[in-house]
Short mmCIF file of C-alpha atoms and ligand atoms in Angstrom, two decimals:
data_model
loop_
_atom_site.label_atom_id
_atom_site.label_comp_id
_atom_site.label_asym_id
_atom_site.label_seq_id
_atom_site.Cartn_x
_atom_site.Cartn_y
_atom_site.Cartn_z
CA MET A 1 22.65 -3.33 -15.14
CA ARG A 2 19.65 -2.26 -12.88
CA LYS A 3 16.21 -3.92 -14.45
CA ILE A 4 12.78 -2.04 -14.32
CA ASN A 5 11.25 -3.69 -11.45
CA PHE A 6 7.38 -4.17 -11.47
CA ASN A 7 7.33 -6.13 -8.18
CA ALA A 8 4.30 -5.86 -6.00
CA GLY A 9 6.22 -5.47 -2.79
CA PRO A 10 8.97 -5.08 -1.37
CA ALA A 11 9.13 -2.88 -4.58
CA ALA A 12 11.06 -0.54 -6.54
CA LEU A 13 12.57 2.48 -4.75
CA PRO A 14 13.58 5.90 -6.50
CA LEU A 15 16.89 5.65 -7.86
CA PRO A 16 18.06 8.81 -6.24
CA VAL A 17 16.87 7.49 -3.02
CA LEU A 18 19.20 4.41 -3.13
CA GLU A 19 21.98 6.55 -4.50
CA GLN A 20 21.35 8.98 -1.64
CA ALA A 21 21.49 6.19 1.08
CA GLN A 22 24.61 4.65 -0.61
CA LYS A 23 26.57 8.05 -0.81
CA GLU A 24 26.11 8.53 3.09
CA LEU A 25 25.76 5.03 4.36
CA LEU A 26 29.47 5.11 5.89
CA ASP A 27 29.40 8.18 7.19
CA PHE A 28 25.70 9.99 8.22
CA LYS A 29 25.80 13.60 7.64
CA GLY A 30 29.55 14.21 8.91
CA THR A 31 28.66 12.34 12.26
CA GLY A 32 31.66 9.77 11.35
CA ILE A 33 29.15 6.56 11.82
CA SER A 34 26.47 5.21 9.79
CA ILE A 35 22.92 5.82 10.20
CA LEU A 36 22.79 1.84 10.91
CA GLU A 37 25.11 2.54 13.79
CA HIS A 38 23.50 5.51 15.60
CA SER A 39 21.65 5.02 19.03
CA HIS A 40 17.67 5.21 18.39
CA ARG A 41 17.70 7.81 21.59
CA GLY A 42 20.60 10.04 20.14
CA LYS A 43 19.83 13.50 18.73
CA ASP A 44 20.82 12.48 15.05
CA TYR A 45 18.32 9.48 14.84
CA ASP A 46 15.83 11.74 16.38
CA LEU A 47 15.93 14.17 13.66
CA VAL A 48 15.38 11.57 11.18
CA HIS A 49 12.48 9.86 13.50
CA GLU A 50 10.69 13.47 13.72
CA GLU A 51 11.13 14.41 10.26
CA VAL A 52 9.34 11.19 9.05
CA LEU A 53 6.41 11.84 11.40
CA ALA A 54 6.42 15.31 10.19
CA LEU A 55 6.58 15.00 6.42
CA PHE A 56 4.08 11.76 6.46
CA SER A 57 1.46 14.18 8.46
CA GLU A 58 2.15 16.99 6.09
CA LEU A 59 1.90 15.05 2.55
CA MET A 60 -1.22 13.10 3.90
CA GLY A 61 -2.51 16.26 4.84
CA LEU A 62 -3.55 14.89 8.16
CA PRO A 63 -5.82 17.44 10.16
CA LYS A 64 -4.79 18.65 13.62
CA SER A 65 -6.95 15.78 15.23
CA HIS A 66 -4.83 13.25 13.79
CA SER A 67 -1.39 11.92 14.77
CA ALA A 68 1.05 9.79 12.58
CA LEU A 69 2.72 6.63 14.12
CA ILE A 70 5.41 4.22 13.26
CA VAL A 71 4.76 0.69 14.11
CA GLN A 72 6.98 -2.50 13.52
CA GLY A 73 5.32 -5.51 12.26
CA GLY A 74 3.76 -4.23 8.73
CA ALA A 75 0.42 -4.50 7.95
CA SER A 76 -0.46 -7.98 9.17
CA LEU A 77 0.08 -6.69 12.56
CA GLN A 78 -2.22 -3.74 12.05
CA PHE A 79 -4.88 -6.47 11.10
CA ALA A 80 -4.55 -7.68 14.69
CA MET A 81 -3.86 -4.27 16.72
CA LEU A 82 -6.78 -2.71 14.88
CA PRO A 83 -9.28 -4.90 16.32
CA MET A 84 -7.52 -5.49 19.85
CA ASN A 85 -7.60 -1.66 20.29
CA CYS A 86 -10.88 -0.62 18.82
CA LEU A 87 -13.29 -3.31 19.08
CA ARG A 88 -14.69 -3.37 22.52
CA ALA A 89 -16.67 -6.12 24.07
CA GLY A 90 -20.39 -6.17 22.68
CA GLN A 91 -19.47 -4.18 19.54
CA SER A 92 -19.02 -5.82 16.01
CA ALA A 93 -16.67 -4.25 13.16
CA ASP A 94 -17.72 -4.55 9.66
CA TYR A 95 -15.37 -5.45 6.78
CA ALA A 96 -15.58 -4.88 3.09
CA VAL A 97 -14.17 -7.93 1.75
CA THR A 98 -12.83 -6.95 -1.52
CA GLY A 99 -9.64 -9.24 -1.87
CA HIS A 100 -7.20 -11.49 -0.20
CA TRP A 101 -5.88 -8.89 2.19
CA ALA A 102 -9.08 -7.54 3.20
CA ARG A 103 -10.45 -11.16 3.90
CA LEU A 104 -7.42 -11.42 6.23
CA ALA A 105 -8.11 -8.51 7.90
CA TYR A 106 -11.51 -9.59 8.50
CA GLU A 107 -10.61 -12.99 9.84
CA GLU A 108 -7.87 -11.69 12.09
CA ALA A 109 -10.85 -9.49 13.68
CA LEU A 110 -13.12 -12.58 14.00
CA ARG A 111 -10.26 -14.06 16.33
CA VAL A 112 -10.32 -10.81 18.64
CA GLY A 113 -14.26 -10.26 18.61
CA ALA A 114 -17.22 -9.93 16.55
CA ALA A 115 -17.23 -9.01 12.88
CA ARG A 116 -19.22 -9.12 9.82
CA ALA A 117 -18.51 -8.89 5.90
CA ALA A 118 -20.47 -5.63 5.02
CA CYS A 119 -19.81 -7.21 1.51
CA ASP A 120 -17.80 -9.80 -0.56
CA THR A 121 -17.29 -9.48 -3.77
CA ALA A 122 -15.53 -12.90 -4.51
CA GLY A 123 -16.85 -14.61 -7.69
CA LEU A 124 -17.67 -18.53 -7.72
CA ASP A 125 -13.86 -18.66 -8.61
CA GLY A 126 -12.75 -16.90 -5.66
CA LYS A 127 -11.57 -14.08 -7.51
CA HIS A 128 -12.30 -10.46 -6.79
CA THR A 129 -12.73 -8.12 -10.11
CA ARG A 130 -14.54 -5.08 -8.88
CA ILE A 131 -15.19 -2.80 -6.03
CA PRO A 132 -18.99 -3.10 -4.41
CA ARG A 133 -21.49 -0.87 -5.83
CA PRO A 134 -22.70 1.32 -3.17
CA ASP A 135 -26.26 -1.10 -2.88
CA GLU A 136 -23.96 -3.78 -2.22
CA LEU A 137 -22.08 -2.55 0.91
CA LEU A 138 -24.29 -2.90 3.74
CA ILE A 139 -23.23 -1.12 6.71
CA ASP A 140 -24.06 -1.85 10.31
CA PRO A 141 -25.11 1.47 11.43
CA LYS A 142 -23.63 0.37 14.89
CA ALA A 143 -20.62 -1.07 14.01
CA ALA A 144 -17.26 -0.05 15.77
CA TYR A 145 -15.84 0.73 12.47
CA LEU A 146 -15.74 0.06 8.80
CA HIS A 147 -12.66 -1.30 7.51
CA ILE A 148 -11.70 -1.07 3.67
CA THR A 149 -9.02 -1.96 1.61
CA THR A 150 -8.23 1.17 -0.46
CA ASN A 151 -6.32 -1.17 -3.14
CA ASN A 152 -6.58 -4.79 -3.71
CA THR A 153 -2.86 -5.47 -4.57
CA ILE A 154 -3.13 -9.07 -5.56
CA PHE A 155 -6.68 -8.36 -7.94
CA GLY A 156 -5.86 -5.24 -9.12
CA THR A 157 -8.98 -3.21 -7.87
CA GLN A 158 -9.33 0.24 -6.17
CA TRP A 159 -11.86 2.25 -4.64
CA ARG A 160 -12.15 5.22 -6.84
CA THR A 161 -14.61 7.00 -4.47
CA LEU A 162 -14.69 6.56 -0.74
CA PRO A 163 -18.00 4.88 0.64
CA ASP A 164 -20.76 7.07 2.70
CA THR A 165 -20.87 5.31 6.13
CA LYS A 166 -23.12 7.54 7.57
CA GLY A 167 -21.40 8.35 10.59
CA VAL A 168 -19.40 4.90 11.20
CA PRO A 169 -15.88 5.25 11.56
CA LEU A 170 -13.75 4.51 8.67
CA VAL A 171 -10.49 2.38 8.69
CA ALA A 172 -8.41 2.00 5.56
CA ASP A 173 -5.84 -0.57 4.60
CA MET A 174 -3.99 1.70 2.13
CA CYS A 175 -0.81 -0.34 1.88
CA SER A 176 -0.39 -0.35 -1.81
CA ASP A 177 -1.91 3.13 -2.79
CA ILE A 178 -0.57 5.28 0.07
CA LEU A 179 0.73 8.77 -1.05
CA SER A 180 -0.15 7.46 -5.05
CA ARG A 181 -2.94 9.95 -4.77
CA PRO A 182 -4.34 12.84 -2.41
CA VAL A 183 -7.08 11.46 0.16
CA ASP A 184 -9.22 13.85 2.42
CA ALA A 185 -7.38 12.16 5.66
CA SER A 186 -10.18 13.94 7.69
CA LYS A 187 -13.00 11.26 6.76
CA PHE A 188 -10.54 8.23 8.13
CA ALA A 189 -10.74 7.47 12.03
CA LEU A 190 -7.54 5.42 11.42
CA ILE A 191 -5.06 4.56 8.04
CA TYR A 192 -2.39 2.21 8.21
CA ALA A 193 0.06 0.90 5.41
CA GLY A 194 3.19 -1.01 5.15
CA ALA A 195 5.82 0.91 3.90
CA GLN A 196 7.26 -1.65 1.14
CA LYS A 197 4.94 -0.55 -1.76
CA ASN A 198 4.83 3.15 -2.16
CA LEU A 199 7.00 4.46 0.79
CA GLY A 200 10.16 2.60 0.99
CA PRO A 201 11.70 -0.59 2.29
CA ALA A 202 9.94 -3.51 4.38
CA GLY A 203 10.07 -3.28 8.11
CA LEU A 204 7.18 -0.79 9.43
CA ALA A 205 3.94 0.68 9.14
CA LEU A 206 3.03 4.21 8.99
CA ILE A 207 -0.31 4.90 10.55
CA ALA A 208 -2.52 8.18 10.94
CA VAL A 209 -5.00 8.19 13.82
CA ASN A 210 -7.77 10.35 15.15
CA ARG A 211 -6.80 10.78 18.64
CA ASP A 212 -10.16 11.44 19.83
CA TRP A 213 -11.16 8.02 18.21
CA LEU A 214 -8.33 6.54 19.99
CA LYS A 215 -9.92 7.84 23.44
CA THR A 216 -12.47 5.10 23.54
CA ALA A 217 -9.74 2.21 22.61
CA ARG A 218 -8.85 -0.49 25.05
CA THR A 219 -6.26 0.06 27.58
CA ASP A 220 -5.81 -2.86 28.93
CA LEU A 221 -3.48 -4.59 26.21
CA PRO A 222 0.09 -5.21 26.13
CA ASP A 223 2.16 -2.07 25.83
CA ILE A 224 3.70 -3.30 22.45
CA LEU A 225 0.18 -3.68 21.15
CA SER A 226 -1.17 -0.71 22.22
CA TYR A 227 -1.79 2.55 19.98
CA ALA A 228 -1.87 4.74 22.78
CA VAL A 229 1.59 3.57 24.25
CA HIS A 230 3.03 4.31 20.71
CA LEU A 231 1.86 7.85 20.41
CA GLU A 232 2.52 8.77 23.94
CA ALA A 233 6.31 7.71 23.03
CA ARG A 234 6.37 9.24 19.77
CA SER A 235 6.96 5.84 18.22
CA ILE A 236 9.97 5.21 20.10
CA TYR A 237 8.41 3.04 22.84
CA HIS A 238 11.12 0.56 21.79
CA THR A 239 13.98 0.49 19.38
CA PRO A 240 12.43 1.36 16.10
CA PRO A 241 13.73 -0.16 12.93
CA THR A 242 15.94 2.78 12.22
CA PHE A 243 17.52 2.34 8.85
CA ALA A 244 13.85 1.55 7.31
CA VAL A 245 12.77 4.87 8.84
CA TYR A 246 15.54 6.84 7.25
CA LEU A 247 14.91 5.17 3.96
CA VAL A 248 11.26 5.96 4.33
CA GLY A 249 12.31 9.36 5.18
CA LEU A 250 14.39 9.74 1.96
CA GLN A 251 11.44 8.55 -0.02
CA LEU A 252 8.92 10.96 1.63
CA LYS A 253 11.23 13.92 0.40
CA TRP A 254 11.31 12.70 -3.03
CA ILE A 255 7.77 12.21 -2.86
CA LYS A 256 7.60 16.11 -1.96
CA ALA A 257 10.23 17.29 -4.34
CA ASN A 258 7.99 15.41 -6.97
CA GLY A 259 4.65 17.62 -6.03
CA GLY A 260 3.48 15.48 -3.17
CA ALA A 261 0.20 13.30 -3.33
CA ALA A 262 -0.82 15.41 -6.52
CA GLY A 263 2.14 15.31 -8.36
CA MET A 264 2.24 11.28 -7.49
CA GLU A 265 -1.44 10.84 -8.89
CA LYS A 266 -0.69 12.68 -12.07
CA ARG A 267 2.48 10.80 -12.64
CA ASN A 268 0.63 7.67 -11.56
CA SER A 269 -2.25 8.29 -13.75
CA ALA A 270 -0.32 8.86 -17.01
CA LYS A 271 1.38 5.30 -16.24
CA ALA A 272 -1.96 3.78 -15.89
CA GLU A 273 -3.38 5.15 -18.79
CA LEU A 274 -0.52 3.97 -20.78
CA LEU A 275 -0.47 0.56 -19.50
CA TYR A 276 -4.29 -0.43 -19.84
CA GLY A 277 -4.64 1.57 -22.90
CA THR A 278 -1.88 -0.99 -24.42
CA ILE A 279 -3.91 -3.97 -22.95
CA ASP A 280 -7.44 -2.66 -24.50
CA ARG A 281 -5.56 -1.73 -27.91
CA LEU A 282 -4.09 -5.38 -28.11
CA LYS A 283 -7.54 -6.84 -26.84
CA ASP A 284 -7.59 -9.81 -29.24
CA PHE A 285 -4.52 -10.79 -27.32
CA TYR A 286 -4.51 -9.48 -23.73
CA ARG A 287 -7.19 -9.84 -21.33
CA ALA A 288 -7.93 -7.64 -18.22
CA PRO A 289 -10.12 -9.32 -16.01
CA VAL A 290 -11.26 -6.13 -13.68
CA GLU A 291 -14.22 -4.17 -14.38
CA LYS A 292 -13.16 -1.02 -15.91
CA THR A 293 -14.49 1.28 -13.05
CA SER A 294 -12.83 -0.79 -10.43
CA ARG A 295 -9.24 -0.64 -12.35
CA SER A 296 -6.42 -0.21 -9.89
CA GLN A 297 -3.69 2.54 -10.79
CA MET A 298 -1.27 1.00 -9.01
CA ASN A 299 -1.80 -2.78 -9.95
CA ALA A 300 -2.56 -3.81 -13.37
CA VAL A 301 -3.65 -7.67 -13.97
CA PHE A 302 -3.92 -9.03 -17.09
CA HIS A 303 -3.90 -12.40 -18.83
CA THR A 304 -2.36 -13.66 -22.46
CA PRO A 305 -4.85 -16.30 -24.31
CA SER A 306 -3.02 -19.19 -22.38
CA PRO A 307 -1.29 -20.21 -18.97
CA GLU A 308 1.66 -21.04 -21.08
CA LEU A 309 2.04 -18.00 -23.00
CA ASP A 310 1.73 -16.30 -19.70
CA ASP A 311 4.92 -18.31 -18.54
CA LEU A 312 6.59 -17.32 -21.57
CA PHE A 313 5.69 -13.96 -21.38
CA CYS A 314 7.21 -13.49 -17.99
CA ALA A 315 10.35 -15.47 -19.19
CA ASP A 316 10.74 -13.21 -22.18
CA ALA A 317 10.35 -10.08 -20.14
CA GLU A 318 12.86 -11.13 -17.80
CA LYS A 319 15.18 -11.34 -20.67
CA GLU A 320 14.68 -7.85 -21.66
CA GLY A 321 15.65 -6.54 -18.23
CA ILE A 322 11.74 -6.28 -17.01
CA ALA A 323 11.29 -8.04 -13.77
CA GLY A 324 8.34 -8.61 -11.31
CA VAL A 325 5.56 -8.89 -13.78
CA ARG A 326 4.24 -12.50 -12.66
CA GLY A 327 0.70 -12.42 -11.23
CA HIS A 328 0.26 -14.00 -7.47
CA ARG A 329 -0.70 -17.51 -7.58
CA SER A 330 -4.28 -16.81 -6.52
CA ALA A 331 -5.01 -14.51 -9.22
CA GLY A 332 -2.78 -15.82 -12.27
CA GLY A 333 -1.73 -14.25 -15.44
CA MET A 334 0.57 -10.95 -15.11
CA ARG A 335 0.48 -8.45 -12.39
CA VAL A 336 2.45 -4.98 -12.85
CA SER A 337 2.80 -2.58 -9.99
CA LEU A 338 3.32 0.87 -11.03
CA TYR A 339 4.10 2.11 -7.39
CA ASN A 340 5.41 5.93 -6.99
CA ALA A 341 8.88 4.91 -7.93
CA ILE A 342 8.07 3.78 -11.63
CA THR A 343 8.59 5.97 -14.00
CA LEU A 344 6.45 6.73 -17.51
CA ASP A 345 9.59 5.85 -19.21
CA ASP A 346 9.56 2.20 -17.60
CA VAL A 347 5.76 1.58 -18.56
CA ARG A 348 6.97 2.93 -21.97
CA THR A 349 9.57 -0.09 -22.27
CA LEU A 350 6.95 -2.36 -21.25
CA ALA A 351 4.37 -1.08 -23.73
CA VAL A 352 6.75 -1.67 -26.42
CA PHE A 353 7.71 -5.23 -25.10
CA MET A 354 3.95 -6.18 -24.92
CA ASP A 355 3.29 -5.11 -28.49
CA ALA A 356 6.12 -7.13 -29.71
CA PHE A 357 5.15 -10.13 -27.67
CA ALA A 358 1.67 -9.98 -29.06
CA LYS A 359 2.83 -9.66 -32.46
CA ARG A 360 5.22 -12.29 -32.17
CA ARG A 361 2.72 -14.93 -30.19
CA GLY A 362 -0.84 -13.49 -31.35
C1 LIG B 401 1.11 -6.31 1.11
C2 LIG B 401 0.09 -5.84 1.81
C3 LIG B 401 -0.35 -6.43 2.94
C4 LIG B 401 0.71 -7.12 4.03
O1 LIG B 401 1.45 -6.38 4.48
P1 LIG B 401 2.58 -7.01 5.31
O2 LIG B 401 3.63 -5.69 5.74
O3 LIG B 401 3.25 -8.05 4.62
O4 LIG B 401 1.93 -7.64 6.46
C5 LIG B 401 -1.57 -5.99 3.50
N1 LIG B 401 -2.23 -5.37 2.90
C6 LIG B 401 -2.48 -5.07 1.42
C7 LIG B 401 -3.20 -4.13 0.86
C8 LIG B 401 -0.99 -5.26 1.19
O5 LIG B 401 -0.90 -4.68 -0.16
#
């Protein structure tokens, strides 16, 4: 029996996507071999690859100035590739430090060149519970770029509006909220996201980049680390993770069939309203540490009155077929991830469980 999977990543995939992959695993589209076995230079894989680049561009609403890329190595490679390509000697880059991953991105940039924290929202306990207020974000007008993490997966905060950078190129790590809502891609010089939260399985990052901005990038890099090389090679500079690309393709088609980014936002808002509504209604028992205006629609963090009850909550949930609700060790408590594949019915089941647990233990 399949469980309801609230894992933070790798995360739930839509059931129709898994079923389709199962159906055509042995014989891909009548070719007599699996997509796993096709050459990355053959025409059958090529159609899959091109379709992913085209669908991603379409669903993201990329303007003509921007191109889509597929690069292995996940988001963590992008933490390094971004400053290696786009932070030149004599320049400094700004980072909004709003959580765990945002800090890692910043620290990686410091290894490559000069970087500065445009804000740091960590509290005295090291936890982040909000997105910075506009007056807290001090952007260096000469910065090579400002890097933000649109959704902070571990602490459960999300930028609801984009900062005004006054002309400084904006770069975003969108790992945990990509295509969960519409964004104006033209406002970004570069967007990157590991696929394993909202777009498919682990194994690759999808990137949208403004080609004009790339013209100022460094070119004295190893090929494998150069955006320009991947762009020139249509993201087949070397063997791409073909099966992961194929699965991302299935999920992008599923997103399109369900109303695209706008459809996902509608679905995701309803799920988040139900979950946060349940937490707020049962506020004598559950506590959500994040400021209301900074709450993430993708990852909801909450606690019961004690760490012991948190443990019991996770164990009891598991017994009822609800998996993956334990919080990250740096945030504690519970974290429920409401990525695109999660249905409103999944959240209804969780809400009923939360009600019963609070009655039983409150
Ligand atoms: C998961 C995550 C990462 C790390 O992704 P990897 O693919 O494991 O490198 C980075 N940033 C954010 C916001 C994430 O949620």
